[in-house]
Amino acid sequence: MMTIANPIYDTVFKYLMEDDRIARTILSALLKEEIVDVKMRPHEYTNGQKEVLSIFRIDFGATIRKPGGEKQLILIEIQKTWLPTETLRFRQYLGVHYQDPKNIMITSPDRHAMPMVAVYLLGHTVGDIEEPVVYVRHKAFNYDDEPVTKGIPDRFVDSLNHDSIIVQIPRLHGKINNRLDKVLSIFDQKRVSSESQHYLSVDEKSYDAADEDMQPILHRLLMAASSVKMRQDMNVEDEYFSIIKEQEGKLYGLEKDLAEKETLLAEKDGQLAEKNGQLAEKDGQLAEKDGQIAEKDGQLKTLAKMLVQAGQTTEAIAKSLQVDEEIIKALLRPQQP
């Protein structure tokens, strides 16, 4: 067994991809294209504020050879993260590329933008997608949803859209069925060493000694595993991500408490609304009773006046109607203006 550095660590991954030959091998396997030249592009957007972003980014300018022999310059951006993160962070960085004038081909007559491919190396899974590698490609359609093929690909269209490759590292199954499987096997976390997650234990016999692409990758990761500075940098990353996880745990606890309080508040609001409904119903019933009483008082007043006009006394009226005489007197008393 061979012990190599774990490339899921930013410092190891950067060290690996700084080698142009290795970068060409990995990117060619991912894109399924022949890359004849690749260069890491220096920029000011990468990895500067780890307290804000938990995403590691590297950009490459790559020249690919199309099946017909034509060469094309494309921009490849790699975003790697250990932890589940908001898609907004990925989109914000894409926006940086779309706005950057350096990504415009000023030598072309129409100043078209470089085609871009976004590669996402995720240390977590995405929903229920089981495929370890997912290719998301844009296509052109007419109004009837029929594919448009004439004139496609087009530099204008390609300037405004990009393809994506999503790699779910936890979904890497350890089986090698094709070239990409072999290249991505160096990220397979099922091979993490029992001594430390900084290292992977790989079976050297599973890689052909004559493989001129894989041997440089294994050799460079072997050198990274023996580097004191690399180990120190990996320790720093462990500390950083432990803090991030702790903060996320606290945030999750706060969000859970807030959700519970909102549920209780909603429940109380429901109870209050129910009580208000009951009070409104009782107020309606009371108003109805008041109306009935007022109606009966009106009828009694009318009857009392008729009996008085017929010559009966208030005492006789009260007896015949079986009410208190004072009530009859009050009904017959003139209303004060």
mmCIF file of N, CA and C in Angstrom, residues 4-17 26 56 80 82 121 169 183-189 192 197-200 202 217 221 224 234 237:
data_model
loop_
_atom_site.group_PDB
_atom_site.id
_atom_site.type_symbol
_atom_site.label_atom_id
_atom_site.label_comp_id
_atom_site.label_asym_id
_atom_site.label_seq_id
_atom_site.Cartn_x
_atom_site.Cartn_y
_atom_site.Cartn_z
ATOM 1 N N ILE A 4 -0.490 8.456 0.411
ATOM 2 C CA ILE A 4 -0.399 9.728 -0.305
ATOM 3 C C ILE A 4 -1.189 10.789 0.451
ATOM 4 N N ALA A 5 -0.901 12.061 0.180
ATOM 5 C CA ALA A 5 -1.635 13.152 0.816
ATOM 6 C C ALA A 5 -3.060 13.194 0.276
ATOM 7 N N ASN A 6 -3.985 13.579 1.120
ATOM 8 C CA ASN A 6 -5.393 13.630 0.761
ATOM 9 C C ASN A 6 -5.693 14.921 -0.012
ATOM 10 N N PRO A 7 -6.016 14.832 -1.307
ATOM 11 C CA PRO A 7 -6.212 16.052 -2.101
ATOM 12 C C PRO A 7 -7.512 16.788 -1.826
ATOM 13 N N ILE A 8 -8.316 16.270 -0.904
ATOM 14 C CA ILE A 8 -9.513 17.032 -0.539
ATOM 15 C C ILE A 8 -9.130 18.275 0.258
ATOM 16 N N TYR A 9 -7.913 18.266 0.813
ATOM 17 C CA TYR A 9 -7.403 19.446 1.510
ATOM 18 C C TYR A 9 -6.996 20.493 0.477
ATOM 19 N N ASP A 10 -7.328 21.745 0.745
ATOM 20 C CA ASP A 10 -7.042 22.821 -0.200
ATOM 21 C C ASP A 10 -5.565 22.913 -0.539
ATOM 22 N N THR A 11 -4.732 22.835 0.481
ATOM 23 C CA THR A 11 -3.298 23.006 0.258
ATOM 24 C C THR A 11 -2.730 21.895 -0.623
ATOM 25 N N VAL A 12 -3.221 20.667 -0.443
ATOM 26 C CA VAL A 12 -2.761 19.539 -1.257
ATOM 27 C C VAL A 12 -3.310 19.668 -2.677
ATOM 28 N N PHE A 13 -4.589 20.034 -2.784
ATOM 29 C CA PHE A 13 -5.202 20.164 -4.103
ATOM 30 C C PHE A 13 -4.500 21.249 -4.921
ATOM 31 N N LYS A 14 -4.195 22.370 -4.296
ATOM 32 C CA LYS A 14 -3.505 23.456 -4.991
ATOM 33 C C LYS A 14 -2.120 22.992 -5.441
ATOM 34 N N TYR A 15 -1.409 22.306 -4.559
ATOM 35 C CA TYR A 15 -0.072 21.790 -4.893
ATOM 36 C C TYR A 15 -0.150 20.822 -6.069
ATOM 37 N N LEU A 16 -1.206 20.024 -6.090
ATOM 38 C CA LEU A 16 -1.382 19.050 -7.166
ATOM 39 C C LEU A 16 -1.649 19.754 -8.497
ATOM 40 N N MET A 17 -2.552 20.739 -8.472
ATOM 41 C CA MET A 17 -2.979 21.383 -9.709
ATOM 42 C C MET A 17 -1.982 22.429 -10.211
ATOM 43 N N ILE A 26 -6.070 15.772 -15.289
ATOM 44 C CA ILE A 26 -7.324 15.773 -14.530
ATOM 45 C C ILE A 26 -8.435 16.477 -15.300
ATOM 46 N N PHE A 56 -12.814 26.773 -2.001
ATOM 47 C CA PHE A 56 -11.499 26.955 -2.608
ATOM 48 C C PHE A 56 -11.684 27.013 -4.121
ATOM 49 N N LYS A 80 -14.085 24.068 -5.096
ATOM 50 C CA LYS A 80 -14.036 22.890 -4.242
ATOM 51 C C LYS A 80 -14.440 23.279 -2.832
ATOM 52 N N TRP A 82 -15.579 21.486 1.182
ATOM 53 C CA TRP A 82 -15.800 20.332 2.059
ATOM 54 C C TRP A 82 -17.243 20.274 2.513
ATOM 55 N N LEU A 121 -16.189 20.460 -7.222
ATOM 56 C CA LEU A 121 -15.751 19.284 -6.460
ATOM 57 C C LEU A 121 -16.346 19.407 -5.061
ATOM 58 N N ILE A 169 -17.857 13.854 -4.269
ATOM 59 C CA ILE A 169 -16.765 13.011 -3.778
ATOM 60 C C ILE A 169 -17.276 11.856 -2.907
ATOM 61 N N VAL A 183 -8.810 8.649 -12.530
ATOM 62 C CA VAL A 183 -8.279 9.949 -12.096
ATOM 63 C C VAL A 183 -8.921 10.379 -10.778
ATOM 64 N N LEU A 184 -10.242 10.210 -10.677
ATOM 65 C CA LEU A 184 -10.950 10.653 -9.468
ATOM 66 C C LEU A 184 -10.731 9.721 -8.288
ATOM 67 N N SER A 185 -10.153 8.556 -8.521
ATOM 68 C CA SER A 185 -9.915 7.614 -7.425
ATOM 69 C C SER A 185 -8.986 8.193 -6.368
ATOM 70 N N ILE A 186 -8.189 9.191 -6.740
ATOM 71 C CA ILE A 186 -7.281 9.803 -5.754
ATOM 72 C C ILE A 186 -8.046 10.683 -4.767
ATOM 73 N N PHE A 187 -9.343 10.947 -5.045
ATOM 74 C CA PHE A 187 -10.175 11.729 -4.121
ATOM 75 C C PHE A 187 -11.071 10.831 -3.263
ATOM 76 N N ASP A 188 -11.061 9.541 -3.504
ATOM 77 C CA ASP A 188 -11.981 8.618 -2.843
ATOM 78 C C ASP A 188 -11.705 8.580 -1.335
ATOM 79 N N GLN A 189 -12.641 9.122 -0.558
ATOM 80 C CA GLN A 189 -12.450 9.224 0.890
ATOM 81 C C GLN A 189 -12.659 7.894 1.607
ATOM 82 N N VAL A 192 -9.302 6.767 3.131
ATOM 83 C CA VAL A 192 -8.641 7.549 4.180
ATOM 84 C C VAL A 192 -7.876 6.623 5.118
ATOM 85 N N GLN A 197 -6.768 11.473 8.670
ATOM 86 C CA GLN A 197 -7.514 11.814 7.469
ATOM 87 C C GLN A 197 -6.697 12.676 6.520
ATOM 88 N N HIS A 198 -5.497 13.025 6.942
ATOM 89 C CA HIS A 198 -4.598 13.767 6.052
ATOM 90 C C HIS A 198 -4.090 12.895 4.907
ATOM 91 N N TYR A 199 -4.227 11.589 5.041
ATOM 92 C CA TYR A 199 -3.611 10.679 4.077
ATOM 93 C C TYR A 199 -4.620 9.663 3.543
ATOM 94 N N LEU A 200 -4.324 9.175 2.336
ATOM 95 C CA LEU A 200 -5.079 8.085 1.742
ATOM 96 C C LEU A 200 -4.143 6.898 1.555
ATOM 97 N N VAL A 202 -3.537 3.852 -0.781
ATOM 98 C CA VAL A 202 -3.929 3.335 -2.092
ATOM 99 C C VAL A 202 -3.071 2.128 -2.436
ATOM 100 N N ILE A 217 0.791 11.925 -10.907
ATOM 101 C CA ILE A 217 -0.167 12.326 -9.876
ATOM 102 C C ILE A 217 0.168 11.638 -8.553
ATOM 103 N N LEU A 221 1.542 13.432 -5.037
ATOM 104 C CA LEU A 221 0.822 13.282 -3.770
ATOM 105 C C LEU A 221 1.684 12.559 -2.736
ATOM 106 N N ALA A 224 3.838 15.250 -1.370
ATOM 107 C CA ALA A 224 3.046 16.102 -0.471
ATOM 108 C C ALA A 224 2.882 15.447 0.891
ATOM 109 N N MET A 234 -2.377 21.407 6.522
ATOM 110 C CA MET A 234 -3.567 20.565 6.695
ATOM 111 C C MET A 234 -4.101 20.675 8.123
ATOM 112 N N GLU A 237 -6.111 23.775 8.289
ATOM 113 C CA GLU A 237 -7.425 23.567 7.675
ATOM 114 C C GLU A 237 -8.355 22.799 8.605
#
